[in-house]
GROMACS .gro file of C-alpha atoms in nm:
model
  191
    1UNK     CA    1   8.361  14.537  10.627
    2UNK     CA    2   8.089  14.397  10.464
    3UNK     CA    3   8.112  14.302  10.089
    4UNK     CA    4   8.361  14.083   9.903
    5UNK     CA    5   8.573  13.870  10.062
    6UNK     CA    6   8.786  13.807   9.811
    7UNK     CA    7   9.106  13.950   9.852
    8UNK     CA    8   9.239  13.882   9.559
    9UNK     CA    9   9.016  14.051   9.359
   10UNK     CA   10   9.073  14.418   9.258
   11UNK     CA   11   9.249  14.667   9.489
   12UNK     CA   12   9.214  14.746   9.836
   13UNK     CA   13   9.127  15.109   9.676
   14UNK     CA   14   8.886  14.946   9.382
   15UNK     CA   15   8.702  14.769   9.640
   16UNK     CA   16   8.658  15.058   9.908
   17UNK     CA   17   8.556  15.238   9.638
   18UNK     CA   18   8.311  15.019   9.531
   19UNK     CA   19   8.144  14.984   9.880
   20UNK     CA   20   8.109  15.393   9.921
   21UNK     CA   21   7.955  15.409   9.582
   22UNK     CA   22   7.710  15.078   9.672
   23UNK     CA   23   7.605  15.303   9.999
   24UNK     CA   24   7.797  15.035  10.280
   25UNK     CA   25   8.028  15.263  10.374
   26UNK     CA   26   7.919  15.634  10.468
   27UNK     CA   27   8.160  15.902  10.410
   28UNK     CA   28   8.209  15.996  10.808
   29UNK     CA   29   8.366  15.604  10.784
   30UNK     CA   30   8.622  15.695  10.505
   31UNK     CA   31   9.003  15.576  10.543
   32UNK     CA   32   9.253  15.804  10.621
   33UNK     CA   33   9.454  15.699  10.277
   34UNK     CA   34   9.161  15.715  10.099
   35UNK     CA   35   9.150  16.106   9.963
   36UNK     CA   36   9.586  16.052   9.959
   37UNK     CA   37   9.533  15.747   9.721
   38UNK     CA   38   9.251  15.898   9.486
   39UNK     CA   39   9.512  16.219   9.492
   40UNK     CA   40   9.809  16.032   9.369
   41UNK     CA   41   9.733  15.680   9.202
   42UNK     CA   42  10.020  15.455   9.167
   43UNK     CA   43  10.187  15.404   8.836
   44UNK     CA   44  10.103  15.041   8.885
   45UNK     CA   45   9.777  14.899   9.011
   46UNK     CA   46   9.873  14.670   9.318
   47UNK     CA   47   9.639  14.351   9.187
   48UNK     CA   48   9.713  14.027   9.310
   49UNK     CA   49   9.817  13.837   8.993
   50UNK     CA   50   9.850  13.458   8.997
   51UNK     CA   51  10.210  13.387   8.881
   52UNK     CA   52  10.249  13.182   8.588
   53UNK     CA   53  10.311  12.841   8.599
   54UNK     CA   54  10.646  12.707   8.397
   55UNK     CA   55  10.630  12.410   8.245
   56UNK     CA   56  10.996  12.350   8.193
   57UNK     CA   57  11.172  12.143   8.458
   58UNK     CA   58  11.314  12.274   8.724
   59UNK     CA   59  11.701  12.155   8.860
   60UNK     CA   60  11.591  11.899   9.122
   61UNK     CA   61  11.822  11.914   9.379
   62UNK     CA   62  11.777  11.544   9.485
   63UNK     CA   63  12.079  11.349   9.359
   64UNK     CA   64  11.928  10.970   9.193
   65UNK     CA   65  12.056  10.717   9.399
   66UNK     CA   66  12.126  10.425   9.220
   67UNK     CA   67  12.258  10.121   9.402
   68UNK     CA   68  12.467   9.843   9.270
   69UNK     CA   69  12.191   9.590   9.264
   70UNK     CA   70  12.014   9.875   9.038
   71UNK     CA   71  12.258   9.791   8.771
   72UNK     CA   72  12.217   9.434   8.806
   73UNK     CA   73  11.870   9.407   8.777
   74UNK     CA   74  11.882   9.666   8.436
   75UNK     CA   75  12.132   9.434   8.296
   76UNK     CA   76  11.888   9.159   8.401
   77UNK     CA   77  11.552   9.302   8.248
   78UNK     CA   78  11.775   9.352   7.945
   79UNK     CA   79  11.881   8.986   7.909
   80UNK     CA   80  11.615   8.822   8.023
   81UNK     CA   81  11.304   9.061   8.052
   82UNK     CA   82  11.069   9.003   8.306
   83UNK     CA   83  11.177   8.628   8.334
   84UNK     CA   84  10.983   8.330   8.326
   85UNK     CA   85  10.677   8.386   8.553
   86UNK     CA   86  10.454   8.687   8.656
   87UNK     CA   87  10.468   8.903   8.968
   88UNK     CA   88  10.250   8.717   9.241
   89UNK     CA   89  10.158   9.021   9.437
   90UNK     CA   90   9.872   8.829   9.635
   91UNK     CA   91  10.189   8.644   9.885
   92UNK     CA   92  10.317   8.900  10.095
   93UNK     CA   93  10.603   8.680  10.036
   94UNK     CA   94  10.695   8.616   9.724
   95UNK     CA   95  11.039   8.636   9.538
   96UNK     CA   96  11.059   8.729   9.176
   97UNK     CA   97  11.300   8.611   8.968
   98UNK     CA   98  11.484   8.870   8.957
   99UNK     CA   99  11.531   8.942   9.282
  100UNK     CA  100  11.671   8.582   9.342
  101UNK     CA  101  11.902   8.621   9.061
  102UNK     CA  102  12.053   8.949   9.206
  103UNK     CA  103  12.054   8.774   9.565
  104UNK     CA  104  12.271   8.492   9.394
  105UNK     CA  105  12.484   8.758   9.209
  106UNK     CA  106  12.568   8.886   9.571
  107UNK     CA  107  12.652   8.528   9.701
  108UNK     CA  108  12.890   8.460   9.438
  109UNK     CA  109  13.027   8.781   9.424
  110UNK     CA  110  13.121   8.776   9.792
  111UNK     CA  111  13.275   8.418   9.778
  112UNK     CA  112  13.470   8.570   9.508
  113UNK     CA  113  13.573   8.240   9.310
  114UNK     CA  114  13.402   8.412   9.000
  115UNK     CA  115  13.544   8.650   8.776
  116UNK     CA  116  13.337   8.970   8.760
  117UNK     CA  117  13.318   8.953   8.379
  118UNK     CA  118  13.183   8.566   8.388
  119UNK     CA  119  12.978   8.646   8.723
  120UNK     CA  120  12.626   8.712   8.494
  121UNK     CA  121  12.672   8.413   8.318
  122UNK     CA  122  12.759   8.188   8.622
  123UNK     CA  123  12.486   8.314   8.800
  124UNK     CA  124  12.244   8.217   8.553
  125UNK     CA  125  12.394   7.868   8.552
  126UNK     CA  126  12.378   7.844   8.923
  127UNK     CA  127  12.005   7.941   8.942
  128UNK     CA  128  11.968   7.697   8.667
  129UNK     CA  129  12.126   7.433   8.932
  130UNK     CA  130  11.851   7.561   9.160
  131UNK     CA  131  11.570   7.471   8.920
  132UNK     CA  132  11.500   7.814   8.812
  133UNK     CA  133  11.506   7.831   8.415
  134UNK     CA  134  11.631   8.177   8.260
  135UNK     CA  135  11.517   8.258   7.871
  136UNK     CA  136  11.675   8.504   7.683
  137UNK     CA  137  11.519   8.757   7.473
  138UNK     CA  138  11.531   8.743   7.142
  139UNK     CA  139  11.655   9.029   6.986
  140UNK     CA  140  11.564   9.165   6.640
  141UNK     CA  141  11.873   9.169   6.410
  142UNK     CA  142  11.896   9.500   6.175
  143UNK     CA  143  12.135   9.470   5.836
  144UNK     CA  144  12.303   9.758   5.749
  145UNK     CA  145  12.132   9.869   5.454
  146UNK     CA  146  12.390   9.768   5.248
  147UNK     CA  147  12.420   9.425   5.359
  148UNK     CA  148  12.035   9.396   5.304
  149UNK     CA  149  12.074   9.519   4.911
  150UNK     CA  150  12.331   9.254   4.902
  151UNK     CA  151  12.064   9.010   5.011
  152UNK     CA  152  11.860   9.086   4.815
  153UNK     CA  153  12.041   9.056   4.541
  154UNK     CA  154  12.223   8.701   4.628
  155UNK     CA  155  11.913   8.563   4.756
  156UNK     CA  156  11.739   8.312   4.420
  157UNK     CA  157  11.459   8.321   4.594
  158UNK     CA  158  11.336   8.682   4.597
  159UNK     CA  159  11.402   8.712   4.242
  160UNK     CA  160  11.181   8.466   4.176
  161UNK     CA  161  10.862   8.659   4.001
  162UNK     CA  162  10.481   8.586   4.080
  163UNK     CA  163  10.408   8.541   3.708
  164UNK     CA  164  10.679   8.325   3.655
  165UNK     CA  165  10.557   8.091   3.902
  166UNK     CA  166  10.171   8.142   3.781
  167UNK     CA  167  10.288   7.999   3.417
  168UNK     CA  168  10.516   7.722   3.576
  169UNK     CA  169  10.196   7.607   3.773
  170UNK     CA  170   9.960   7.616   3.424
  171UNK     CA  171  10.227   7.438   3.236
  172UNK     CA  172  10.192   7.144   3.486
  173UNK     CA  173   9.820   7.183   3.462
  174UNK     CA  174   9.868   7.116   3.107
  175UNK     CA  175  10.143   6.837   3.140
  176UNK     CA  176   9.938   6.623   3.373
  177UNK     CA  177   9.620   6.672   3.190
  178UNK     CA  178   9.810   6.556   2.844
  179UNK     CA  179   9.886   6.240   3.062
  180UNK     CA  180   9.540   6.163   3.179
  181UNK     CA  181   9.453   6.212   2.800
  182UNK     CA  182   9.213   6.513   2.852
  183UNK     CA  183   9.251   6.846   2.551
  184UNK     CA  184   9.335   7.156   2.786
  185UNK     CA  185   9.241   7.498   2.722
  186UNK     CA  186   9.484   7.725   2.643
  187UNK     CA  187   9.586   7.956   2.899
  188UNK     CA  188   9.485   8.308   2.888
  189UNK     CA  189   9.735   8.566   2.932
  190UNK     CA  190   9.702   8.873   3.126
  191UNK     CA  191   9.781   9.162   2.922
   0.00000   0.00000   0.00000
C-alpha cells in the first residue's frame, strides 16, 4: 500500500479510507471488511495510544545488598569524612584511606584480641602505628533552645550594649586628653 507508513497513526479504517478518497486505491481493490466496518463502527476507535508514563516508583524487586564492610566504611565517612588525602584516581593502584582502614578492621577483627565495641577505636590507633593520621570531624553542637536562652542570659558579655561601650570609649577620649592638658569637646549625643 502506498501512503503512510505510520502505523500508529489513525485506524487501519481512517487510513484506508483516506487512500480511496486520495484516488490510491480504486474501488475494484476494496477490503473485504471494509463495507462490514463502515456498516457497524466500533463503540471505540482502535487508535494506538502511547501509554502514560508514571512517575511514581515502582517496587524494585532487587533486594540492596549491603555487605559488612558497607557499614564500616558509613561509620567511617561519618567519623572521619573523606580522610586526610584525596582520591588519586590516576594509579591504577592506589588505596584510599578508607579502604585501608576497613582492611585493618578485618585483620583485627579476625585475630579477635579486640572487643567489637573498642574495634573502631583500635583500628584507628593501629593505622596511626602505621603512619596514617585519622582527623575527626568536627561536629556542630545545637543547644536546646532553652539552654541557649539560659546563655544568653548568664553570659556578661552579650548584655553588654553598643552604646554603652561607644560612651565608655569617649569618656577615655576625654580622660587622656585632660592629661595631655588639651580642652575636649563635648560629646554629642545621638538622640
Amino acid at each position: 500500500m502506498a501512503g503512510s507508513r505510520l502505523e500508529k497513526l489513525g485506524s487501519v479504517f481512517t487510513r484506508v479510507r483516506d487512500l480511496f478518497r486520495a484516488g490510491v486505491l480504486k474501488e475494484s481493490q476494496k477490503p473485504c471488511w471494509y463495507d462490514v466496518y463502515a456498516a457497524f463502527p466500533p463503540t471505540r476507535e482502535p487508535v494506538y495510544r502511547k501509554p502514560k508514563q508514571r512517575f511514581t516508583r515502582s517496587h524494585d524487586p532487587v533486594q540492596e545488598i549491603f555487605y559488612k564492610e558497607d557499614m564500616i566504611r558509613a561509620k567511617f565517612y561519618e567519623v572521619y569524612g573523606n580522610g586526610p588525602r584525596a582520591f588519586d584516581l590516576a594509579r591504577s593502584n592506589f588505596i584510599s584511606t578508607c579502604q585501608r582502614f576497613v582492611e585493618k578492621y578485618r585483620d583485627l577483627e579476625e585475630q579477635g584480641e579486640v572487643d567489637e565495641e573498642k574495634l573502631f577505636d583500635e583500628t584507628s590507633k593501629a593505622l596511626l602505628a602505621d603512619g596514617i593520621i585519622l582527623r575527626r570531624r568536627a561536629r556542630a553542637r545545637v543547644l536546646p533552645s532553652d539552654a541557649l536562652q539560659e546563655a544568653v542570659v548568664r553570659s556578661p558579655v552579650l548584655d553588654f550594649k553598643l552604646q554603652d561601650m561607644l560612651k565608655d570609649m569617649q569618656e577615655e577620649v576625654v580622660e587622656e586628653g585632660k592629661e595631655a592638658g588639651l580642652q575636649p569637646q563635648a560629646p554629642s549625643q545621638p538622640q
